[in-house]
Amino acid sequence: MCGHYECGGVKAAMGNQHIGLIDNWIRHLKDVYRLHHEELDAIEDEDKRFKRFVEINVIEQVWDLAKTSIVQNAWKNKQDLWIHGWVYAACDGH
Ligand SMILES: [Zn+2]
């Protein structure tokens, strides 16, 4: 799983504008915001809040993937499967 800072989708989910076709996808991001609004709303700096939202979204996607039957069965069968959550910073390549 890899997210990235400065993500336009995450940025859009932080606002209230309708942006047409990707509204459906934005809805999932808004659910992530709703789950974590206490932590996110406590971050006063908008840029820091934006960065943290990107990170939390990756964490939630890792959970979602871990809950799938494919991954659950692999772990049940003691397969050596790992899920890694990453955030890529395009600005400096880290
Ligand atoms: Zn993006």
Coordinates of N, CA, C and O and ligand atoms in Angstrom, one line a residue:
M1 N 0.9 -1.2 0.0 CA 0.0 0.0 0.0 C 0.9 1.2 0.0 O 1.8 1.4 0.8
C2 N 0.7 2.1 -0.9 CA 1.5 3.3 -0.9 C 0.6 4.6 -1.2 O -0.1 4.6 -2.2
G3 N 0.6 5.5 -0.3 CA 0.0 6.8 -0.5 C 1.0 7.8 -0.9 O 2.2 7.5 -1.0
H4 N 0.6 9.0 -1.1 CA 1.6 10.1 -1.4 C 1.1 11.4 -0.8 O -0.1 11.7 -0.8
Y5 N 2.0 12.2 -0.3 CA 1.7 13.5 0.2 C 1.2 14.4 -1.0 O 1.5 14.1 -2.1
E6 N 0.5 15.5 -0.7 CA 0.0 16.4 -1.7 C -1.0 15.7 -2.6 O -1.2 16.1 -3.8
C7 N -1.7 14.6 -2.1 CA -2.6 13.9 -2.9 C -3.9 14.7 -3.1 O -4.6 15.2 -2.2
G8 N -4.2 14.9 -4.4 CA -5.4 15.7 -4.8 C -6.7 15.1 -4.3 O -7.6 15.8 -4.0
G9 N -6.8 13.8 -4.3 CA -8.0 13.1 -3.8 C -8.2 13.3 -2.3 O -9.3 13.6 -1.9
V10 N -7.1 13.2 -1.5 CA -7.2 13.4 -0.1 C -7.6 14.9 0.1 O -8.4 15.2 1.0
K11 N -6.9 15.8 -0.6 CA -7.2 17.2 -0.5 C -8.7 17.5 -0.7 O -9.3 18.3 0.0
A12 N -9.2 16.9 -1.8 CA -10.6 17.1 -2.1 C -11.5 16.6 -1.0 O -12.6 17.2 -0.7
A13 N -11.1 15.5 -0.4 CA -11.9 14.9 0.7 C -12.0 15.8 1.9 O -12.9 15.7 2.7
M14 N -11.0 16.7 2.0 CA -10.9 17.6 3.2 C -11.9 18.8 3.0 O -12.3 19.5 3.9
G15 N -12.3 19.0 1.7 CA -13.2 20.1 1.4 C -14.6 19.7 1.2 O -14.9 18.5 1.4
N16 N -15.4 20.6 0.7 CA -16.8 20.2 0.5 C -17.3 20.4 -0.9 O -18.5 20.5 -1.2
Q17 N -16.3 20.6 -1.8 CA -16.7 20.8 -3.2 C -17.1 19.5 -3.9 O -16.5 18.5 -3.7
H18 N -18.1 19.6 -4.8 CA -18.4 18.4 -5.6 C -17.5 18.4 -6.8 O -17.4 19.4 -7.5
I19 N -16.9 17.3 -7.1 CA -16.0 17.2 -8.2 C -16.3 16.1 -9.2 O -15.5 15.6 -9.9
G20 N -17.6 15.8 -9.3 CA -18.1 14.9 -10.3 C -17.8 13.5 -10.1 O -18.0 12.9 -9.0
L21 N -17.2 12.9 -11.1 CA -17.0 11.4 -11.1 C -16.3 10.8 -10.0 O -16.6 9.7 -9.6
I22 N -15.3 11.5 -9.4 CA -14.5 10.9 -8.4 C -15.1 11.1 -7.0 O -14.6 10.7 -6.0
D23 N -16.3 11.7 -7.0 CA -17.0 11.9 -5.7 C -17.2 10.6 -5.0 O -17.1 10.5 -3.7
N24 N -17.5 9.5 -5.7 CA -17.7 8.2 -5.1 C -16.4 7.7 -4.3 O -16.5 7.1 -3.2
W25 N -15.3 7.9 -4.9 CA -14.0 7.5 -4.3 C -13.7 8.4 -3.1 O -13.3 7.9 -2.1
I26 N -14.0 9.7 -3.3 CA -13.8 10.7 -2.2 C -14.7 10.3 -1.0 O -14.2 10.5 0.2
R27 N -15.8 9.7 -1.2 CA -16.7 9.3 -0.1 C -16.0 8.3 0.9 O -16.1 8.4 2.1
H28 N -15.2 7.4 0.3 CA -14.4 6.5 1.2 C -13.4 7.2 2.0 O -13.2 6.9 3.2
L29 N -12.8 8.2 1.4 CA -11.8 9.1 2.1 C -12.5 9.9 3.2 O -12.0 10.0 4.3
K30 N -13.7 10.3 2.9 CA -14.5 11.0 4.0 C -14.8 10.1 5.1 O -14.9 10.6 6.3
D31 N -15.1 8.8 4.9 CA -15.3 7.9 5.9 C -14.1 7.7 6.8 O -14.2 7.6 8.0
V32 N -12.9 7.7 6.2 CA -11.6 7.7 6.9 C -11.5 8.9 7.8 O -11.2 8.8 9.0
Y33 N -11.9 10.1 7.2 CA -11.8 11.3 8.0 C -12.8 11.2 9.2 O -12.4 11.6 10.4
R34 N -14.0 10.7 9.0 CA -15.0 10.6 10.0 C -14.5 9.7 11.2 O -14.6 10.0 12.4
L35 N -13.8 8.6 10.8 CA -13.3 7.7 11.8 C -12.2 8.3 12.7 O -12.0 8.0 13.8
H36 N -11.4 9.3 12.1 CA -10.2 9.8 12.7 C -10.3 11.3 12.9 O -9.3 12.0 13.1
H37 N -11.6 11.9 12.9 CA -11.7 13.3 13.0 C -11.2 13.9 14.2 O -10.7 15.1 14.2
E38 N -11.2 13.2 15.3 CA -10.7 13.8 16.6 C -9.2 14.1 16.5 O -8.8 15.2 16.8
E39 N -8.5 13.1 16.0 CA -7.0 13.3 15.8 C -6.7 14.4 14.8 O -5.9 15.3 15.0
L40 N -7.5 14.3 13.7 CA -7.2 15.2 12.6 C -7.6 16.7 12.9 O -6.9 17.6 12.7
D41 N -8.8 16.8 13.5 CA -9.3 18.2 13.8 C -8.4 18.9 14.9 O -8.4 20.1 15.0
A42 N -7.7 18.0 15.7 CA -6.8 18.6 16.7 C -5.5 19.2 16.1 O -4.8 19.9 16.8
I43 N -5.2 18.9 14.9 CA -4.0 19.4 14.2 C -4.4 20.8 13.6 O -5.1 20.8 12.6
E44 N -3.8 21.8 14.2 CA -4.2 23.2 13.7 C -3.6 23.5 12.4 O -4.3 24.1 11.5
D45 N -2.3 23.1 12.1 CA -1.7 23.4 10.9 C -2.3 22.6 9.7 O -2.3 21.4 9.8
E46 N -2.8 23.3 8.7 CA -3.6 22.6 7.7 C -2.7 21.7 6.9 O -3.1 20.6 6.5
D47 N -1.4 22.1 6.7 CA -0.5 21.2 5.9 C -0.2 20.0 6.7 O -0.1 18.9 6.1
K48 N 0.0 20.1 8.0 CA 0.3 18.9 8.8 C -0.9 18.0 8.9 O -0.8 16.8 8.9
R49 N -2.1 18.6 9.0 CA -3.3 17.8 9.0 C -3.5 17.1 7.7 O -3.9 15.9 7.7
F50 N -3.2 17.7 6.6 CA -3.3 17.1 5.3 C -2.3 15.9 5.2 O -2.7 14.8 4.8
K51 N -1.1 16.1 5.7 CA -0.1 15.0 5.7 C -0.5 13.8 6.5 O -0.4 12.7 6.1
R52 N -1.1 14.1 7.7 CA -1.5 13.1 8.6 C -2.7 12.3 8.0 O -2.8 11.1 8.2
F53 N -3.6 13.0 7.3 CA -4.7 12.4 6.7 C -4.2 11.4 5.6 O -4.7 10.2 5.5
V54 N -3.2 11.7 4.9 CA -2.6 10.8 3.9 C -2.1 9.6 4.6 O -2.4 8.5 4.1
E55 N -1.4 9.7 5.7 CA -0.8 8.6 6.4 C -1.9 7.7 7.0 O -1.9 6.5 6.9
I56 N -2.9 8.3 7.6 CA -4.0 7.6 8.2 C -4.8 6.8 7.1 O -5.2 5.6 7.4
N57 N -4.9 7.4 6.0 CA -5.6 6.7 4.9 C -4.9 5.4 4.5 O -5.5 4.4 4.2
V58 N -3.5 5.5 4.5 CA -2.8 4.3 4.1 C -3.0 3.2 5.2 O -3.2 2.0 4.9
I59 N -3.0 3.6 6.5 CA -3.2 2.7 7.6 C -4.5 2.0 7.4 O -4.6 0.8 7.6
E60 N -5.6 2.8 7.1 CA -6.9 2.2 6.9 C -6.9 1.2 5.8 O -7.6 0.2 5.8
Q61 N -6.2 1.6 4.7 CA -6.2 0.6 3.6 C -5.5 -0.7 3.9 O -5.8 -1.7 3.4
V62 N -4.4 -0.6 4.7 CA -3.7 -1.8 5.2 C -4.7 -2.7 6.0 O -4.8 -3.9 5.7
W63 N -5.5 -2.0 6.9 CA -6.5 -2.8 7.6 C -7.5 -3.5 6.7 O -7.8 -4.6 6.8
D64 N -8.0 -2.7 5.7 CA -9.0 -3.2 4.7 C -8.4 -4.4 4.0 O -9.1 -5.4 3.8
L65 N -7.2 -4.3 3.6 CA -6.5 -5.4 2.8 C -6.3 -6.6 3.8 O -6.6 -7.8 3.4
A66 N -5.9 -6.4 5.0 CA -5.7 -7.4 6.0 C -7.0 -8.2 6.3 O -6.9 -9.4 6.6
K67 N -8.1 -7.5 6.2 CA -9.4 -8.2 6.5 C -9.9 -9.0 5.4 O -10.9 -9.8 5.5
T68 N -9.3 -8.9 4.2 CA -9.9 -9.7 3.0 C -9.6 -11.2 3.3 O -8.7 -11.6 4.0
S69 N -10.5 -12.0 2.7 CA -10.4 -13.5 2.9 C -9.1 -14.0 2.3 O -8.5 -15.0 2.9
I70 N -8.6 -13.4 1.3 CA -7.4 -13.9 0.6 C -6.2 -13.8 1.6 O -5.4 -14.7 1.8
V71 N -6.1 -12.6 2.3 CA -5.0 -12.4 3.2 C -5.2 -13.2 4.5 O -4.3 -13.8 5.0
Q72 N -6.5 -13.2 5.0 CA -6.8 -14.0 6.2 C -6.5 -15.5 6.0 O -5.9 -16.1 6.9
N73 N -6.8 -16.0 4.8 CA -6.5 -17.4 4.5 C -5.0 -17.7 4.5 O -4.5 -18.7 5.0
A74 N -4.3 -16.8 3.9 CA -2.8 -16.9 3.8 C -2.2 -17.0 5.2 O -1.3 -17.8 5.5
W75 N -2.7 -16.1 6.1 CA -2.1 -16.0 7.4 C -2.5 -17.3 8.2 O -1.8 -17.8 9.0
K76 N -3.8 -17.7 8.0 CA -4.3 -18.9 8.6 C -3.4 -20.1 8.2 O -3.2 -21.0 9.0
N77 N -3.0 -20.1 7.0 CA -2.1 -21.2 6.5 C -0.7 -21.0 6.7 O 0.2 -21.6 6.1
K78 N -0.4 -20.0 7.6 CA 1.0 -19.7 8.0 C 1.9 -19.3 6.8 O 3.1 -19.6 6.9
Q79 N 1.3 -18.7 5.8 CA 2.1 -18.2 4.7 C 2.8 -16.9 5.2 O 2.3 -16.1 6.0
D80 N 4.0 -16.7 4.6 CA 4.8 -15.6 5.0 C 4.4 -14.4 4.3 O 5.2 -13.9 3.4
L81 N 3.3 -13.8 4.6 CA 2.8 -12.7 3.9 C 2.8 -11.4 4.7 O 2.3 -11.4 5.9
W82 N 3.4 -10.4 4.2 CA 3.5 -9.1 4.9 C 2.7 -8.0 4.1 O 2.8 -8.0 2.9
I83 N 2.1 -7.1 4.9 CA 1.5 -5.9 4.2 C 2.3 -4.7 4.7 O 2.4 -4.5 5.9
H84 N 2.8 -3.9 3.8 CA 3.6 -2.7 4.2 C 2.8 -1.5 3.8 O 2.3 -1.4 2.7
G85 N 2.7 -0.5 4.7 CA 2.1 0.8 4.4 C 3.2 1.8 4.2 O 4.0 2.0 5.1
W86 N 3.1 2.5 3.1 CA 4.1 3.5 2.7 C 3.4 4.8 2.3 O 2.3 4.8 1.8
V87 N 4.2 5.9 2.6 CA 3.7 7.2 2.0 C 4.9 7.7 1.2 O 6.0 7.8 1.8
Y88 N 4.7 8.0 0.0 CA 5.8 8.6 -0.9 C 5.7 10.1 -0.9 O 4.6 10.7 -1.1
A89 N 6.9 10.7 -0.7 CA 6.9 12.2 -0.8 C 7.6 12.6 -2.1 O 8.8 12.5 -2.2
A90 N 6.8 12.9 -3.1 CA 7.3 13.2 -4.4 C 8.2 14.4 -4.4 O 9.1 14.6 -5.2
C91 N 8.0 15.3 -3.4 CA 8.8 16.5 -3.3 C 10.3 16.2 -3.1 O 11.2 16.9 -3.6
D92 N 10.6 15.2 -2.3 CA 12.1 14.9 -2.1 C 12.4 13.4 -2.4 O 13.6 13.0 -2.2
G93 N 11.5 12.6 -2.8 CA 11.7 11.2 -3.2 C 11.8 10.3 -2.0 O 12.1 9.1 -2.2
H94 N 11.5 10.7 -0.8 CA 11.6 9.8 0.3 C 10.2 9.1 0.5 O 9.2 9.6 0.1
Ligands
ZN1 ZN -3.3 10.9 -5.0

